[in-house]
Amino acid sequence: MVSTATQIGDFHFDNCLMNAAGVYCMTREELAEVDASAAGSFVTKTGTLAARAGNPEPRYVDTDLGSINSMGLPNQGFQYYLEYVTELQNQPGSKHHILSLVGLSPDETHTILKTVQASDYEGLVELNLSCPNVPGKPQIAYDFEMTTEILTEVFTYYTKPLGVKLPPYFDIVHFDQAAEVFNQFPLVFVNCINSIGNGLVIDDESVVIKPKQGFGGLGGDYVKPTALANVHAFYQRLKPSIQIIGTGGVRTGRDAFEHILCGASMVQIGTALQQEGPAIFERVTAELQAIMAEKGYETLEDFRGKLNYID
Ligand code: DHB
């Protein structure tokens, strides 16, 4: 019997596959579709203090090798998502979920997290330190001082299970420095990676998305090796109490297998879910189970993190 069940912190999931924040998660209707699929969970669109319309369209485009987007944080406001995950939490037999959040300033982030702390929601929260698409707002997680300052303040009042969504890092020294920061805090997980920020896709002689003169976050096949490197780099460096969620370039069971081999406890699907719809979870789960069965693995623990090196 092959199982793709997993656990993040104290929360059990029957399947390790779920959506990546930003895809199929803007409204209750989309979230309910993911919830009704073979996915083990869903994460909400990153909620801000006030609802946002986001950037002008076109702001997401599929390409042969993935996607480019500059959505600009369109969302219904964090209270909308907080209410929905709280409602589901109180339904017997419900899956567990992840609430994604960030403020447009540190003050806003603290206002949001203090509201969640005071709420009835006891589930997982993902603080998004890696949105690349709001003009004039740099990604928090590329500033280690700012990241340390925000997390230090957060953990003076926040006692519920919290993880962070990270951008890709590209230098071994940055892996070391980032891990040193995150190891100082009682985080439950880090999620690697958000899109590779500020790529540029050209069709004929023009950019393909309107915001930021065409610059946008890359997802899909383009990003898998970077995602795997980040998952494994953090798996090697973080204390065992901080688990890894692997995101980036997952389209097949083989991709999910590689993320788990690198150390992921949960695996998220973004671009490929956008392209294929929630039926993708059944396909990728079956493909992952087939690989496990062929190799004689019964659970994810049988191969998680057990990447082979060449001596
Ligand atoms: C958006 C994109 C991101 O990669 C993210 O982490 C949050 C928001 C966006 O453009 O909406």
Coordinates of C-alpha atoms and ligand atoms in Angstrom, one line a residue:
M1 CA 0.0 0.0 0.0
V2 CA 1.5 3.3 -1.1
S3 CA 0.7 6.4 0.9
T4 CA 1.3 10.1 -0.1
A5 CA 0.1 11.3 3.3
T6 CA 2.2 13.8 5.2
Q7 CA 2.3 16.1 8.2
I8 CA 3.3 19.8 8.7
G9 CA 3.7 20.6 12.4
D10 CA 0.8 19.0 14.2
F11 CA -1.4 18.8 11.1
H12 CA -2.0 15.7 9.1
F13 CA -2.7 15.7 5.4
D14 CA -3.9 12.6 3.4
N15 CA -2.0 13.8 0.4
C16 CA 1.2 15.9 0.1
L17 CA 0.0 17.7 -3.0
M18 CA -1.8 21.1 -3.0
N19 CA -2.1 24.4 -4.9
A20 CA 0.6 27.1 -4.7
A21 CA -0.6 30.5 -3.4
G22 CA -1.8 32.6 -6.2
V23 CA -3.3 29.8 -8.3
Y24 CA -7.0 28.7 -7.9
C25 CA -7.3 30.5 -4.6
M26 CA -8.7 34.0 -5.1
T27 CA -12.3 33.2 -4.2
R28 CA -14.3 30.7 -2.0
E29 CA -15.5 29.1 -5.2
E30 CA -11.9 28.4 -6.4
L31 CA -10.8 27.3 -3.0
A32 CA -13.8 24.9 -2.7
E33 CA -12.8 23.4 -6.1
V34 CA -9.3 22.6 -4.9
D35 CA -10.7 21.3 -1.6
A36 CA -13.0 18.9 -3.4
S37 CA -10.1 17.6 -5.6
A38 CA -7.5 15.0 -4.8
A39 CA -5.3 17.8 -3.2
G40 CA -4.5 17.3 0.5
S41 CA -5.1 20.9 1.3
F42 CA -5.3 24.4 -0.1
V43 CA -3.5 27.7 0.5
T44 CA -5.3 31.0 0.0
K45 CA -4.3 33.9 -2.2
T46 CA -2.1 36.1 -0.1
G47 CA -4.4 38.4 1.8
T48 CA -3.6 42.0 2.6
L49 CA -5.2 44.3 5.1
A50 CA -7.5 45.8 2.5
A51 CA -8.8 44.2 -0.6
R52 CA -6.8 45.0 -3.8
A53 CA -7.7 45.0 -7.5
G54 CA -4.0 44.3 -8.5
N55 CA -2.2 45.4 -11.6
P56 CA -3.7 46.0 -15.1
E57 CA -4.2 43.1 -17.5
P58 CA -2.8 41.2 -19.2
R59 CA -0.9 40.2 -16.0
Y60 CA -0.5 36.4 -16.4
V61 CA 0.6 34.6 -19.6
D62 CA 1.4 30.9 -20.2
T63 CA 4.5 30.2 -22.2
D64 CA 6.0 27.0 -23.7
L65 CA 8.2 26.5 -20.6
G66 CA 5.9 27.9 -17.9
S67 CA 4.4 31.2 -17.1
I68 CA 5.1 34.9 -16.3
N69 CA 3.0 37.0 -14.0
S70 CA 2.7 40.4 -12.4
M71 CA -0.6 40.2 -10.7
G72 CA 0.1 42.8 -8.1
L73 CA -1.5 41.1 -5.1
P74 CA -5.2 41.2 -6.2
N75 CA -7.1 39.7 -3.3
Q76 CA -10.3 40.0 -1.3
G77 CA -8.7 41.3 1.9
F78 CA -7.3 38.9 4.6
Q79 CA -10.6 38.8 6.6
Y80 CA -12.3 37.1 3.7
Y81 CA -9.8 34.2 3.7
L82 CA -9.6 34.1 7.5
E83 CA -13.4 33.7 7.7
Y84 CA -13.4 30.9 5.1
V85 CA -10.6 28.8 6.7
T86 CA -12.1 29.3 10.2
E87 CA -15.5 28.1 8.8
L88 CA -13.9 25.0 7.3
Q89 CA -11.8 24.3 10.5
N90 CA -15.1 24.0 12.4
Q91 CA -16.6 21.5 10.0
P92 CA -16.0 17.9 11.2
G93 CA -13.8 15.9 8.8
S94 CA -12.5 19.0 7.0
K95 CA -9.0 19.0 5.6
H96 CA -6.5 21.4 7.2
H97 CA -5.6 24.5 5.2
I98 CA -3.0 27.3 5.0
L99 CA -3.8 31.0 5.2
S100 CA -1.4 33.2 3.3
L101 CA -0.9 36.7 4.5
V102 CA 1.2 39.8 4.2
G103 CA 0.9 43.5 4.8
L104 CA 2.1 46.3 2.5
S105 CA 4.3 47.5 5.4
P106 CA 5.6 45.9 8.6
D107 CA 2.9 47.8 10.5
E108 CA 0.2 46.3 8.3
T109 CA 1.7 42.8 8.7
H110 CA 1.6 43.1 12.5
T111 CA -2.0 44.4 12.4
I112 CA -3.0 41.4 10.3
L113 CA -1.2 38.8 12.4
K114 CA -2.5 40.3 15.6
T115 CA -6.0 39.9 14.2
V116 CA -5.3 36.2 13.4
Q117 CA -3.8 35.7 16.8
A118 CA -7.0 37.0 18.4
S119 CA -9.2 35.0 16.1
D120 CA -10.7 31.5 16.4
Y121 CA -8.4 30.2 13.6
E122 CA -5.9 27.7 15.0
G123 CA -4.5 26.4 11.7
L124 CA -1.4 27.1 9.6
V125 CA -0.5 30.6 8.4
E126 CA 2.1 31.3 5.7
L127 CA 3.6 34.8 5.9
N128 CA 4.6 35.8 2.4
L129 CA 8.0 37.4 2.5
S130 CA 8.4 37.1 -1.3
C131 CA 5.9 39.0 -3.4
P132 CA 7.9 40.4 -6.4
N133 CA 5.2 42.3 -8.2
V134 CA 4.1 45.4 -6.2
P135 CA 5.8 48.4 -7.8
G136 CA 8.0 50.2 -5.3
K137 CA 7.9 47.3 -2.7
P138 CA 11.1 45.2 -2.7
Q139 CA 10.8 41.5 -1.6
I140 CA 11.2 41.4 2.2
A141 CA 13.2 38.1 2.2
Y142 CA 16.0 39.6 0.1
D143 CA 16.7 42.0 3.1
F144 CA 17.9 39.8 5.9
E145 CA 17.9 42.7 8.4
M146 CA 14.3 43.6 7.7
T147 CA 13.3 39.9 7.8
T148 CA 14.9 39.5 11.2
E149 CA 13.3 42.6 12.5
I150 CA 9.8 41.6 11.3
L151 CA 10.0 38.0 12.6
T152 CA 11.5 39.2 16.0
E153 CA 8.5 41.5 16.4
V154 CA 6.0 38.8 15.2
F155 CA 7.1 36.3 17.7
T156 CA 6.6 38.7 20.6
Y157 CA 2.8 38.3 20.2
Y158 CA 2.1 35.4 17.7
T159 CA 1.9 31.9 19.2
K160 CA 0.0 30.0 16.5
P161 CA 1.8 27.8 13.9
L162 CA 3.6 30.0 11.4
G163 CA 5.7 29.5 8.3
V164 CA 7.2 31.7 5.6
K165 CA 7.1 31.8 1.8
L166 CA 10.5 32.5 0.4
P167 CA 11.9 33.7 -2.9
P168 CA 14.6 31.7 -4.6
Y169 CA 18.2 32.4 -3.4
F170 CA 21.0 32.0 -5.9
D171 CA 24.2 32.1 -3.8
I172 CA 25.5 29.6 -1.2
V173 CA 26.4 32.4 1.1
H174 CA 22.8 33.6 0.9
F175 CA 21.5 30.1 1.7
D176 CA 23.8 30.2 4.8
Q177 CA 22.7 33.7 5.9
A178 CA 19.0 33.0 5.3
A179 CA 19.0 29.7 7.2
E180 CA 20.8 31.5 10.1
V181 CA 18.0 34.0 10.2
F182 CA 15.1 31.4 10.1
N183 CA 16.8 29.1 12.6
Q184 CA 16.4 31.8 15.2
F185 CA 12.6 31.5 15.2
P186 CA 10.0 28.9 16.1
L187 CA 8.8 28.6 12.5
V188 CA 6.9 25.5 11.5
F189 CA 7.9 25.6 7.9
V190 CA 9.5 27.5 5.1
N191 CA 8.0 27.3 1.6
C192 CA 10.6 27.3 -1.2
I193 CA 10.2 28.9 -3.8
N194 CA 8.0 31.8 -4.9
S195 CA 8.4 32.7 -8.6
I196 CA 11.8 33.7 -9.9
G197 CA 11.2 37.4 -9.8
N198 CA 11.4 39.9 -12.6
G199 CA 12.0 37.8 -15.7
L200 CA 11.1 39.2 -19.2
V201 CA 9.2 37.2 -21.9
I202 CA 9.0 38.6 -25.4
D203 CA 6.7 37.8 -28.3
D204 CA 7.7 39.2 -31.7
E205 CA 8.9 42.6 -30.6
S206 CA 6.8 43.1 -27.5
V207 CA 6.6 42.2 -23.9
V208 CA 3.6 39.9 -23.1
I209 CA 2.3 41.4 -19.8
K210 CA 1.3 45.0 -19.2
P211 CA 2.6 45.9 -15.7
K212 CA 6.2 46.9 -15.0
Q213 CA 7.0 47.1 -18.8
G214 CA 6.7 43.4 -19.0
F215 CA 8.8 42.3 -16.0
G216 CA 7.2 39.5 -14.0
G217 CA 7.7 36.4 -11.9
L218 CA 8.5 33.1 -13.7
G219 CA 7.0 29.8 -12.8
G220 CA 6.8 26.3 -14.4
D221 CA 9.6 24.3 -16.1
Y222 CA 11.9 27.4 -16.0
V223 CA 12.2 27.3 -12.2
K224 CA 12.4 23.6 -11.2
P225 CA 16.2 23.3 -10.8
T226 CA 16.2 26.5 -8.8
A227 CA 13.3 25.3 -6.6
L228 CA 15.0 21.9 -6.0
A229 CA 18.2 23.7 -5.0
N230 CA 16.4 25.9 -2.5
V231 CA 14.4 23.0 -1.0
H232 CA 17.6 21.0 -0.6
A233 CA 19.8 23.9 0.6
F234 CA 17.2 24.7 3.4
Y235 CA 16.7 21.0 4.2
Q236 CA 20.5 20.8 4.8
R237 CA 20.6 23.9 6.9
L238 CA 17.4 24.3 8.9
K239 CA 16.8 22.8 12.4
P240 CA 14.6 19.7 12.2
S241 CA 11.6 21.4 13.7
I242 CA 11.3 23.6 10.5
Q243 CA 9.8 21.6 7.7
I244 CA 10.1 22.4 4.0
I245 CA 7.2 22.9 1.6
G246 CA 8.5 22.4 -2.0
T247 CA 7.1 24.6 -4.7
G248 CA 8.3 25.3 -8.3
G249 CA 8.1 23.5 -11.6
V250 CA 5.9 20.6 -10.4
R251 CA 3.9 19.2 -13.4
T252 CA 4.4 15.5 -13.0
G253 CA 4.7 12.8 -10.3
R254 CA 8.4 12.7 -11.1
D255 CA 8.7 16.5 -10.3
A256 CA 6.9 15.9 -7.0
F257 CA 9.2 12.9 -6.2
E258 CA 12.3 15.1 -6.8
H259 CA 11.0 17.8 -4.4
I260 CA 10.4 15.2 -1.7
L261 CA 13.8 13.6 -2.4
C262 CA 15.3 17.1 -1.8
G263 CA 13.5 17.3 1.6
A264 CA 10.0 18.6 1.0
S265 CA 7.2 17.4 3.3
M266 CA 4.5 19.0 1.2
V267 CA 4.5 19.9 -2.5
Q268 CA 2.6 22.7 -4.2
I269 CA 1.6 23.1 -7.8
G270 CA 1.3 26.6 -9.4
T271 CA 1.7 27.1 -13.1
A272 CA 0.7 23.6 -14.0
L273 CA -2.5 23.8 -11.9
Q274 CA -3.4 27.1 -13.7
Q275 CA -2.9 25.4 -17.0
E276 CA -4.6 22.0 -16.3
G277 CA -7.1 22.8 -13.5
P278 CA -7.7 20.9 -10.2
A279 CA -7.9 17.5 -12.0
I280 CA -4.1 17.7 -12.1
F281 CA -4.0 16.6 -8.4
E282 CA -5.4 13.1 -9.3
R283 CA -3.0 12.7 -12.2
V284 CA 0.2 13.8 -10.3
T285 CA -0.8 11.7 -7.2
A286 CA -1.2 8.6 -9.4
E287 CA 2.1 9.3 -11.1
L288 CA 3.9 9.8 -7.7
Q289 CA 2.3 6.6 -6.3
A290 CA 3.5 4.6 -9.4
I291 CA 7.1 5.8 -8.9
M292 CA 7.0 4.9 -5.2
A293 CA 5.5 1.5 -5.9
E294 CA 8.2 0.7 -8.5
K295 CA 10.9 1.7 -6.1
G296 CA 9.3 -0.2 -3.2
Y297 CA 8.6 3.0 -1.2
E298 CA 5.5 2.9 1.0
T299 CA 5.6 6.3 2.6
L300 CA 7.2 9.7 1.9
E301 CA 9.6 9.1 4.9
D302 CA 11.1 6.2 3.0
F303 CA 12.8 8.7 0.6
R304 CA 12.4 12.2 1.9
G305 CA 15.7 14.1 1.9
K306 CA 17.6 11.0 0.7
L307 CA 19.1 12.6 -2.4
N308 CA 22.2 10.8 -3.6
Y309 CA 25.5 12.7 -4.2
I310 CA 28.4 11.6 -6.4
D311 CA 31.4 11.2 -4.1
Ligands
DHB1 C1 1.8 38.1 -6.2 C2 2.9 37.4 -6.7 C3 3.6 36.7 -5.8 O1 4.7 35.9 -6.2 C4 3.3 36.7 -4.5 O2 4.1 36.0 -3.6 C5 2.3 37.4 -4.0 C6 1.5 38.2 -4.9 C7 1.0 38.9 -7.1 O3 1.6 39.5 -8.1 O4 -0.2 39.0 -6.9

